[in-house]
């Protein structure tokens, strides 16, 4: 019941919000609902027993087509569930000053939270797909209503692009369903049945259908161009959730669905995924370097950093012999941890963009400078987050990146070596960003800048604390992840 | 074990206390906290060194580890290992750090970010100590990166100005480029050895089983990292810019922390390098190229810290040459002596800059009398660096030259030429700065600054003796377990080279007997090449900085126009199709409907006309005909009702026939 409670708490919150009138009540309800969800996620984390599925729930739902309401968490989904609940809560906290169309705003975010949690908790492809689509709609409205000047274009692009992916995804799911005997959409059962084993051309087709569906979400090159537009136009909270959680749904799909259900096709096509991953890493970083819009820069850096995830996933896909198991597990551990870390770091980066944008109404990096002297606290946090993003040891970003590369090197050394370039380009654009924003003489345009207030500080302090915790002692989270990846890769 | 743990822990605690302190009380005491912590660390390090010196038997003196994470079923640990090499480094690092921090009391006095400075210094020291104590290559890499971070923070300490911003970024990125090699080496080690631990890599049975090509690859990859940190050609370009940081920081970077890390890495992995002779040969060649190139540049530089920076690069080249030529002792010995006299030189230069507020040697002169303490200590360090008997540099440089002689003659002669140039550029500096006519008046620096100079001067003078028979060749035995007989003729040769360098400097810059301007004019193309530092900066800037930025811009444009363009094109096509559909809808389908409507209307109109003219007309015609007939008939008949009825019936019959036939058709 823990998971169902976690899943439907935000929805319940949304219902209550819908009935309330006073803005304060609405905000308080939203905060309480997401806070309770976070507590449940924390509870699940503490009670989690590594190895296999925990908190499993299964009820028959549509027996005629073999669909059941099946939830559960393992080492792969738990960190993402926690990430979702954490960022969901922090966004509510950050949005306390929201003035425009308050009720809808919190309503959409609560429904969104439920959708995202559902994707990570569902163990039935039907349920998975429903939540996948549920998470799409509120984000469309969040961009479309509270977005920037080109919000209509961005919202529609986001919606259409992901919807096109969803169509491919649905088609793939259909084929899996009809090839399975008995017809089922239950993920653990499908893993056991392996319905497409032995029919490689068809399995390849399904692989690529699912690939398109998930790669759009990641987003992997060349399906990434919706992301910069969506990020630039989305309000701060939307960007945080979009980069922090929604992108992970794609990576998670590969690990939860593609890798275990289509092992042969995965092995066959791993090289293609690896190439796209390496392109995403290097290309995303290079394009990020050319940006002067802070949000666009972070968006392209996300393409690059999610490329690390895909590189790790591709290495796990390429795994062909038991001697390489440790490398595969390492790479996949890295991929999952990198998703978690990217959520924390990029979430923090978008909060930081929002905080400074609120004060200056500027996102152009060339029009900043000297913030170190004007707002030292902000500058200090920004520096820590920046160094976490460029993978400095001691902070979380390093561990994920390192494991992805370490594991991938044992399986596909060439791609790994090329991918390493992303590290130095990443360092270059991040340091340049820090320089342009924080260093030098303060700009005359903003004579009176206020440093972060308590609420903003709390939001970022939580994220920075996680960065240090994972960076300094990764064993607690990695033990959980490791149990999940071992199970998937058959260790 | 606790005493060893405290060595890095105390500076870390100091750093955390200073940097994260919310209370002004703590912040005001930043320097005291930092210096107190590093003092205790230094004393503990001394104890450890003494213990290590008396430690008989194989294996490290201290060992301990904890699990950091698990991959599959393999545990990865972090741990501490103290052997002779790390014990020596502990003392060097803590001693130089302590002296630099004391010196900074005066040098940084009144800086608005005084406490932050001490926080960063403590963090820097902690990182280097952690690096030295690592018991595995992954942990060494982690601290290696932290060392890079700290130098970034300190080089750019005065970051309101553009030059330090550039310098800090350059230092971080150039060394990071080297780190990619290091990273690759770490990954290859894990892939081949299945472990990061030095004990298993270097002392285990696997080293002998792995293919030499793989070992060469690993060694070269690691060395590329060392080239970045230890400023070897062509990754040396960050170090001269690094002097944008406060001068005591330069002393720390050039002596005990940052640049020492690369030498230490090679020394730490030395058994692996020995198993890969090709890699070792590369180390020797790169070291020689670096030492020669940097020495020539140092001859042409007029910035006092610039000369010292290129001198450091050159001396690091010597250390690499020593290591590459097969002598671990020589490399480490020079690392130690160099740490003392180079720290002294930088602190002395800082004292000069502090007094005259310029770094340009052409604006200095005659400071010998104004700053006697600074002058004399600086002179001792210069003699030590030049390799004059019996100062520290003499012994360590000769060790390297000896190793080079046995390794390769060409490299030996280049190194000997380097020794000549070393003496030349250092005495050029001394004559320009302290002798001749005084252009500016200096004043001696405060005690907090001169006392560290005195300590370092003593060390620069006597530290070399630990590797002489006077102390039973303690150093060589301590580091390598054995020692080579020194060669007297080589000592004479190197002293001759150094003496010649001093002589030329004396003639050119003191007596002005050699006209430098005429000489440089005579070799103008060469001079321009050297003066411009062989254009390495320019090439790197063009190819890597501008090149990657340009590539980024081009890709960003392509991303916008091509990749996103394709998406938008798909959308446009879809819109076009929908518009076409709308047109078809409007004109064709709706047109058909409208046409049908129009047709119906037209038909109805036709039928109306038909009704009017044909049907009604027929009726009227009927009527008219009837009238005609009737008038005709009237003539024949007398206008009866029956005749009307007949006509009507005839009409009806005609219509009935029409309808019937129509139906049949």
JSON list of N, CA and C in Angstrom, two decimals, chain A residues 249-296:
[
{"chain": "A", "resi": 249, "resn": "UNK", "atom": "N", "xyz": [12.65, 9.61, -17.44]},
{"chain": "A", "resi": 249, "resn": "UNK", "atom": "CA", "xyz": [11.68, 8.59, -17.85]},
{"chain": "A", "resi": 249, "resn": "UNK", "atom": "C", "xyz": [12.18, 7.85, -19.08]},
{"chain": "A", "resi": 250, "resn": "UNK", "atom": "N", "xyz": [12.87, 8.58, -19.97]},
{"chain": "A", "resi": 250, "resn": "UNK", "atom": "CA", "xyz": [13.42, 7.95, -21.17]},
{"chain": "A", "resi": 250, "resn": "UNK", "atom": "C", "xyz": [14.50, 6.94, -20.83]},
{"chain": "A", "resi": 251, "resn": "UNK", "atom": "N", "xyz": [15.47, 7.39, -20.04]},
{"chain": "A", "resi": 251, "resn": "UNK", "atom": "CA", "xyz": [16.56, 6.49, -19.64]},
{"chain": "A", "resi": 251, "resn": "UNK", "atom": "C", "xyz": [16.03, 5.30, -18.88]},
{"chain": "A", "resi": 252, "resn": "UNK", "atom": "N", "xyz": [15.06, 5.58, -18.01]},
{"chain": "A", "resi": 252, "resn": "UNK", "atom": "CA", "xyz": [14.47, 4.50, -17.22]},
{"chain": "A", "resi": 252, "resn": "UNK", "atom": "C", "xyz": [13.78, 3.49, -18.13]},
{"chain": "A", "resi": 253, "resn": "UNK", "atom": "N", "xyz": [13.11, 3.97, -19.16]},
{"chain": "A", "resi": 253, "resn": "UNK", "atom": "CA", "xyz": [12.43, 3.08, -20.10]},
{"chain": "A", "resi": 253, "resn": "UNK", "atom": "C", "xyz": [13.40, 2.10, -20.73]},
{"chain": "A", "resi": 254, "resn": "UNK", "atom": "N", "xyz": [14.58, 2.61, -21.10]},
{"chain": "A", "resi": 254, "resn": "UNK", "atom": "CA", "xyz": [15.57, 1.71, -21.69]},
{"chain": "A", "resi": 254, "resn": "UNK", "atom": "C", "xyz": [15.96, 0.61, -20.71]},
{"chain": "A", "resi": 255, "resn": "UNK", "atom": "N", "xyz": [16.15, 1.00, -19.45]},
{"chain": "A", "resi": 255, "resn": "UNK", "atom": "CA", "xyz": [16.64, 0.02, -18.48]},
{"chain": "A", "resi": 255, "resn": "UNK", "atom": "C", "xyz": [15.53, -0.92, -18.03]},
{"chain": "A", "resi": 256, "resn": "UNK", "atom": "N", "xyz": [14.32, -0.39, -17.89]},
{"chain": "A", "resi": 256, "resn": "UNK", "atom": "CA", "xyz": [13.23, -1.20, -17.37]},
{"chain": "A", "resi": 256, "resn": "UNK", "atom": "C", "xyz": [12.58, -2.06, -18.45]},
{"chain": "A", "resi": 257, "resn": "UNK", "atom": "N", "xyz": [12.47, -1.53, -19.65]},
{"chain": "A", "resi": 257, "resn": "UNK", "atom": "CA", "xyz": [11.71, -2.23, -20.69]},
{"chain": "A", "resi": 257, "resn": "UNK", "atom": "C", "xyz": [12.61, -2.84, -21.76]},
{"chain": "A", "resi": 258, "resn": "UNK", "atom": "N", "xyz": [13.41, -1.99, -22.41]},
{"chain": "A", "resi": 258, "resn": "UNK", "atom": "CA", "xyz": [14.16, -2.46, -23.58]},
{"chain": "A", "resi": 258, "resn": "UNK", "atom": "C", "xyz": [15.19, -3.51, -23.20]},
{"chain": "A", "resi": 259, "resn": "UNK", "atom": "N", "xyz": [16.02, -3.16, -22.23]},
{"chain": "A", "resi": 259, "resn": "UNK", "atom": "CA", "xyz": [17.15, -4.04, -21.88]},
{"chain": "A", "resi": 259, "resn": "UNK", "atom": "C", "xyz": [16.70, -5.43, -21.44]},
{"chain": "A", "resi": 260, "resn": "UNK", "atom": "N", "xyz": [15.75, -5.55, -20.50]},
{"chain": "A", "resi": 260, "resn": "UNK", "atom": "CA", "xyz": [15.41, -6.91, -20.06]},
{"chain": "A", "resi": 260, "resn": "UNK", "atom": "C", "xyz": [14.45, -7.66, -20.99]},
{"chain": "A", "resi": 261, "resn": "UNK", "atom": "N", "xyz": [13.57, -6.94, -21.71]},
{"chain": "A", "resi": 261, "resn": "UNK", "atom": "CA", "xyz": [12.59, -7.66, -22.54]},
{"chain": "A", "resi": 261, "resn": "UNK", "atom": "C", "xyz": [13.17, -7.98, -23.92]},
{"chain": "A", "resi": 262, "resn": "UNK", "atom": "N", "xyz": [14.10, -7.15, -24.40]},
{"chain": "A", "resi": 262, "resn": "UNK", "atom": "CA", "xyz": [14.68, -7.37, -25.73]},
{"chain": "A", "resi": 262, "resn": "UNK", "atom": "C", "xyz": [16.20, -7.53, -25.65]},
{"chain": "A", "resi": 263, "resn": "UNK", "atom": "N", "xyz": [16.67, -8.53, -24.91]},
{"chain": "A", "resi": 263, "resn": "UNK", "atom": "CA", "xyz": [18.12, -8.61, -24.71]},
{"chain": "A", "resi": 263, "resn": "UNK", "atom": "C", "xyz": [18.90, -8.84, -26.01]},
{"chain": "A", "resi": 264, "resn": "UNK", "atom": "N", "xyz": [18.33, -9.67, -26.91]},
{"chain": "A", "resi": 264, "resn": "UNK", "atom": "CA", "xyz": [19.08, -9.97, -28.14]},
{"chain": "A", "resi": 264, "resn": "UNK", "atom": "C", "xyz": [19.15, -8.76, -29.05]},
{"chain": "A", "resi": 265, "resn": "UNK", "atom": "N", "xyz": [18.01, -8.14, -29.27]},
{"chain": "A", "resi": 265, "resn": "UNK", "atom": "CA", "xyz": [18.01, -6.95, -30.12]},
{"chain": "A", "resi": 265, "resn": "UNK", "atom": "C", "xyz": [18.88, -5.86, -29.51]},
{"chain": "A", "resi": 266, "resn": "UNK", "atom": "N", "xyz": [18.87, -5.76, -28.18]},
{"chain": "A", "resi": 266, "resn": "UNK", "atom": "CA", "xyz": [19.71, -4.78, -27.52]},
{"chain": "A", "resi": 266, "resn": "UNK", "atom": "C", "xyz": [21.18, -5.02, -27.83]},
{"chain": "A", "resi": 267, "resn": "UNK", "atom": "N", "xyz": [21.57, -6.29, -27.75]},
{"chain": "A", "resi": 267, "resn": "UNK", "atom": "CA", "xyz": [22.96, -6.62, -28.02]},
{"chain": "A", "resi": 267, "resn": "UNK", "atom": "C", "xyz": [23.30, -6.30, -29.47]},
{"chain": "A", "resi": 268, "resn": "UNK", "atom": "N", "xyz": [22.33, -6.59, -30.35]},
{"chain": "A", "resi": 268, "resn": "UNK", "atom": "CA", "xyz": [22.58, -6.36, -31.77]},
{"chain": "A", "resi": 268, "resn": "UNK", "atom": "C", "xyz": [22.77, -4.88, -32.09]},
{"chain": "A", "resi": 269, "resn": "UNK", "atom": "N", "xyz": [22.00, -4.05, -31.43]},
{"chain": "A", "resi": 269, "resn": "UNK", "atom": "CA", "xyz": [22.00, -2.63, -31.80]},
{"chain": "A", "resi": 269, "resn": "UNK", "atom": "C", "xyz": [22.73, -1.73, -30.82]},
{"chain": "A", "resi": 270, "resn": "UNK", "atom": "N", "xyz": [23.41, -2.35, -29.85]},
{"chain": "A", "resi": 270, "resn": "UNK", "atom": "CA", "xyz": [24.09, -1.54, -28.82]},
{"chain": "A", "resi": 270, "resn": "UNK", "atom": "C", "xyz": [25.05, -0.53, -29.45]},
{"chain": "A", "resi": 271, "resn": "UNK", "atom": "N", "xyz": [25.73, -0.96, -30.51]},
{"chain": "A", "resi": 271, "resn": "UNK", "atom": "CA", "xyz": [26.71, -0.06, -31.13]},
{"chain": "A", "resi": 271, "resn": "UNK", "atom": "C", "xyz": [26.05, 1.22, -31.64]},
{"chain": "A", "resi": 272, "resn": "UNK", "atom": "N", "xyz": [24.86, 1.07, -32.21]},
{"chain": "A", "resi": 272, "resn": "UNK", "atom": "CA", "xyz": [24.18, 2.26, -32.73]},
{"chain": "A", "resi": 272, "resn": "UNK", "atom": "C", "xyz": [23.81, 3.20, -31.59]},
{"chain": "A", "resi": 273, "resn": "UNK", "atom": "N", "xyz": [23.32, 2.61, -30.50]},
{"chain": "A", "resi": 273, "resn": "UNK", "atom": "CA", "xyz": [22.98, 3.43, -29.34]},
{"chain": "A", "resi": 273, "resn": "UNK", "atom": "C", "xyz": [24.23, 4.12, -28.81]},
{"chain": "A", "resi": 274, "resn": "UNK", "atom": "N", "xyz": [25.34, 3.37, -28.79]},
{"chain": "A", "resi": 274, "resn": "UNK", "atom": "CA", "xyz": [26.59, 3.95, -28.28]},
{"chain": "A", "resi": 274, "resn": "UNK", "atom": "C", "xyz": [27.03, 5.13, -29.14]},
{"chain": "A", "resi": 275, "resn": "UNK", "atom": "N", "xyz": [26.92, 4.98, -30.45]},
{"chain": "A", "resi": 275, "resn": "UNK", "atom": "CA", "xyz": [27.33, 6.08, -31.33]},
{"chain": "A", "resi": 275, "resn": "UNK", "atom": "C", "xyz": [26.48, 7.32, -31.07]},
{"chain": "A", "resi": 276, "resn": "UNK", "atom": "N", "xyz": [25.16, 7.10, -31.00]},
{"chain": "A", "resi": 276, "resn": "UNK", "atom": "CA", "xyz": [24.29, 8.26, -30.72]},
{"chain": "A", "resi": 276, "resn": "UNK", "atom": "C", "xyz": [24.62, 8.86, -29.36]},
{"chain": "A", "resi": 277, "resn": "UNK", "atom": "N", "xyz": [24.95, 7.99, -28.40]},
{"chain": "A", "resi": 277, "resn": "UNK", "atom": "CA", "xyz": [25.29, 8.49, -27.07]},
{"chain": "A", "resi": 277, "resn": "UNK", "atom": "C", "xyz": [26.54, 9.36, -27.12]},
{"chain": "A", "resi": 278, "resn": "UNK", "atom": "N", "xyz": [27.57, 8.86, -27.81]},
{"chain": "A", "resi": 278, "resn": "UNK", "atom": "CA", "xyz": [28.81, 9.62, -27.89]},
{"chain": "A", "resi": 278, "resn": "UNK", "atom": "C", "xyz": [28.59, 10.94, -28.63]},
{"chain": "A", "resi": 279, "resn": "UNK", "atom": "N", "xyz": [27.79, 10.89, -29.70]},
{"chain": "A", "resi": 279, "resn": "UNK", "atom": "CA", "xyz": [27.48, 12.14, -30.40]},
{"chain": "A", "resi": 279, "resn": "UNK", "atom": "C", "xyz": [26.77, 13.10, -29.44]},
{"chain": "A", "resi": 280, "resn": "UNK", "atom": "N", "xyz": [25.79, 12.57, -28.71]},
{"chain": "A", "resi": 280, "resn": "UNK", "atom": "CA", "xyz": [25.06, 13.43, -27.77]},
{"chain": "A", "resi": 280, "resn": "UNK", "atom": "C", "xyz": [26.03, 14.08, -26.77]},
{"chain": "A", "resi": 281, "resn": "UNK", "atom": "N", "xyz": [26.97, 13.29, -26.28]},
{"chain": "A", "resi": 281, "resn": "UNK", "atom": "CA", "xyz": [27.91, 13.80, -25.28]},
{"chain": "A", "resi": 281, "resn": "UNK", "atom": "C", "xyz": [28.73, 14.95, -25.85]},
{"chain": "A", "resi": 282, "resn": "UNK", "atom": "N", "xyz": [29.41, 14.68, -26.95]},
{"chain": "A", "resi": 282, "resn": "UNK", "atom": "CA", "xyz": [30.36, 15.66, -27.48]},
{"chain": "A", "resi": 282, "resn": "UNK", "atom": "C", "xyz": [29.62, 16.83, -28.13]},
{"chain": "A", "resi": 283, "resn": "UNK", "atom": "N", "xyz": [28.63, 16.49, -28.95]},
{"chain": "A", "resi": 283, "resn": "UNK", "atom": "CA", "xyz": [27.87, 17.50, -29.67]},
{"chain": "A", "resi": 283, "resn": "UNK", "atom": "C", "xyz": [27.11, 18.41, -28.70]},
{"chain": "A", "resi": 284, "resn": "UNK", "atom": "N", "xyz": [26.45, 17.78, -27.73]},
{"chain": "A", "resi": 284, "resn": "UNK", "atom": "CA", "xyz": [25.70, 18.57, -26.76]},
{"chain": "A", "resi": 284, "resn": "UNK", "atom": "C", "xyz": [26.61, 19.53, -26.02]},
{"chain": "A", "resi": 285, "resn": "UNK", "atom": "N", "xyz": [27.80, 19.05, -25.65]},
{"chain": "A", "resi": 285, "resn": "UNK", "atom": "CA", "xyz": [28.72, 19.90, -24.91]},
{"chain": "A", "resi": 285, "resn": "UNK", "atom": "C", "xyz": [29.23, 21.05, -25.78]},
{"chain": "A", "resi": 286, "resn": "UNK", "atom": "N", "xyz": [29.55, 20.74, -27.02]},
{"chain": "A", "resi": 286, "resn": "UNK", "atom": "CA", "xyz": [30.06, 21.78, -27.91]},
{"chain": "A", "resi": 286, "resn": "UNK", "atom": "C", "xyz": [29.00, 22.84, -28.17]},
{"chain": "A", "resi": 287, "resn": "UNK", "atom": "N", "xyz": [27.77, 22.39, -28.42]},
{"chain": "A", "resi": 287, "resn": "UNK", "atom": "CA", "xyz": [26.70, 23.36, -28.68]},
{"chain": "A", "resi": 287, "resn": "UNK", "atom": "C", "xyz": [26.41, 24.17, -27.42]},
{"chain": "A", "resi": 288, "resn": "UNK", "atom": "N", "xyz": [26.51, 23.51, -26.27]},
{"chain": "A", "resi": 288, "resn": "UNK", "atom": "CA", "xyz": [26.29, 24.23, -25.01]},
{"chain": "A", "resi": 288, "resn": "UNK", "atom": "C", "xyz": [27.30, 25.36, -24.87]},
{"chain": "A", "resi": 289, "resn": "UNK", "atom": "N", "xyz": [28.53, 25.09, -25.32]},
{"chain": "A", "resi": 289, "resn": "UNK", "atom": "CA", "xyz": [29.58, 26.09, -25.17]},
{"chain": "A", "resi": 289, "resn": "UNK", "atom": "C", "xyz": [29.25, 27.34, -25.99]},
{"chain": "A", "resi": 290, "resn": "UNK", "atom": "N", "xyz": [28.51, 27.18, -27.06]},
{"chain": "A", "resi": 290, "resn": "UNK", "atom": "CA", "xyz": [28.23, 28.32, -27.93]},
{"chain": "A", "resi": 290, "resn": "UNK", "atom": "C", "xyz": [27.03, 29.14, -27.47]},
{"chain": "A", "resi": 291, "resn": "UNK", "atom": "N", "xyz": [26.38, 28.73, -26.39]},
{"chain": "A", "resi": 291, "resn": "UNK", "atom": "CA", "xyz": [25.16, 29.43, -25.97]},
{"chain": "A", "resi": 291, "resn": "UNK", "atom": "C", "xyz": [25.48, 30.59, -25.04]},
{"chain": "A", "resi": 292, "resn": "UNK", "atom": "N", "xyz": [24.70, 31.64, -25.16]},
{"chain": "A", "resi": 292, "resn": "UNK", "atom": "CA", "xyz": [24.84, 32.71, -24.18]},
{"chain": "A", "resi": 292, "resn": "UNK", "atom": "C", "xyz": [23.59, 32.82, -23.31]},
{"chain": "A", "resi": 293, "resn": "UNK", "atom": "N", "xyz": [22.52, 32.15, -23.73]},
{"chain": "A", "resi": 293, "resn": "UNK", "atom": "CA", "xyz": [21.33, 32.08, -22.88]},
{"chain": "A", "resi": 293, "resn": "UNK", "atom": "C", "xyz": [21.55, 30.98, -21.85]},
{"chain": "A", "resi": 294, "resn": "UNK", "atom": "N", "xyz": [21.53, 31.36, -20.59]},
{"chain": "A", "resi": 294, "resn": "UNK", "atom": "CA", "xyz": [21.84, 30.43, -19.51]},
{"chain": "A", "resi": 294, "resn": "UNK", "atom": "C", "xyz": [20.97, 29.17, -19.59]},
{"chain": "A", "resi": 295, "resn": "UNK", "atom": "N", "xyz": [19.68, 29.38, -19.84]},
{"chain": "A", "resi": 295, "resn": "UNK", "atom": "CA", "xyz": [18.79, 28.22, -19.86]},
{"chain": "A", "resi": 295, "resn": "UNK", "atom": "C", "xyz": [19.09, 27.29, -21.02]},
{"chain": "A", "resi": 296, "resn": "UNK", "atom": "N", "xyz": [19.39, 27.89, -22.16]},
{"chain": "A", "resi": 296, "resn": "UNK", "atom": "CA", "xyz": [19.72, 27.08, -23.32]},
{"chain": "A", "resi": 296, "resn": "UNK", "atom": "C", "xyz": [20.99, 26.29, -23.06]}
]
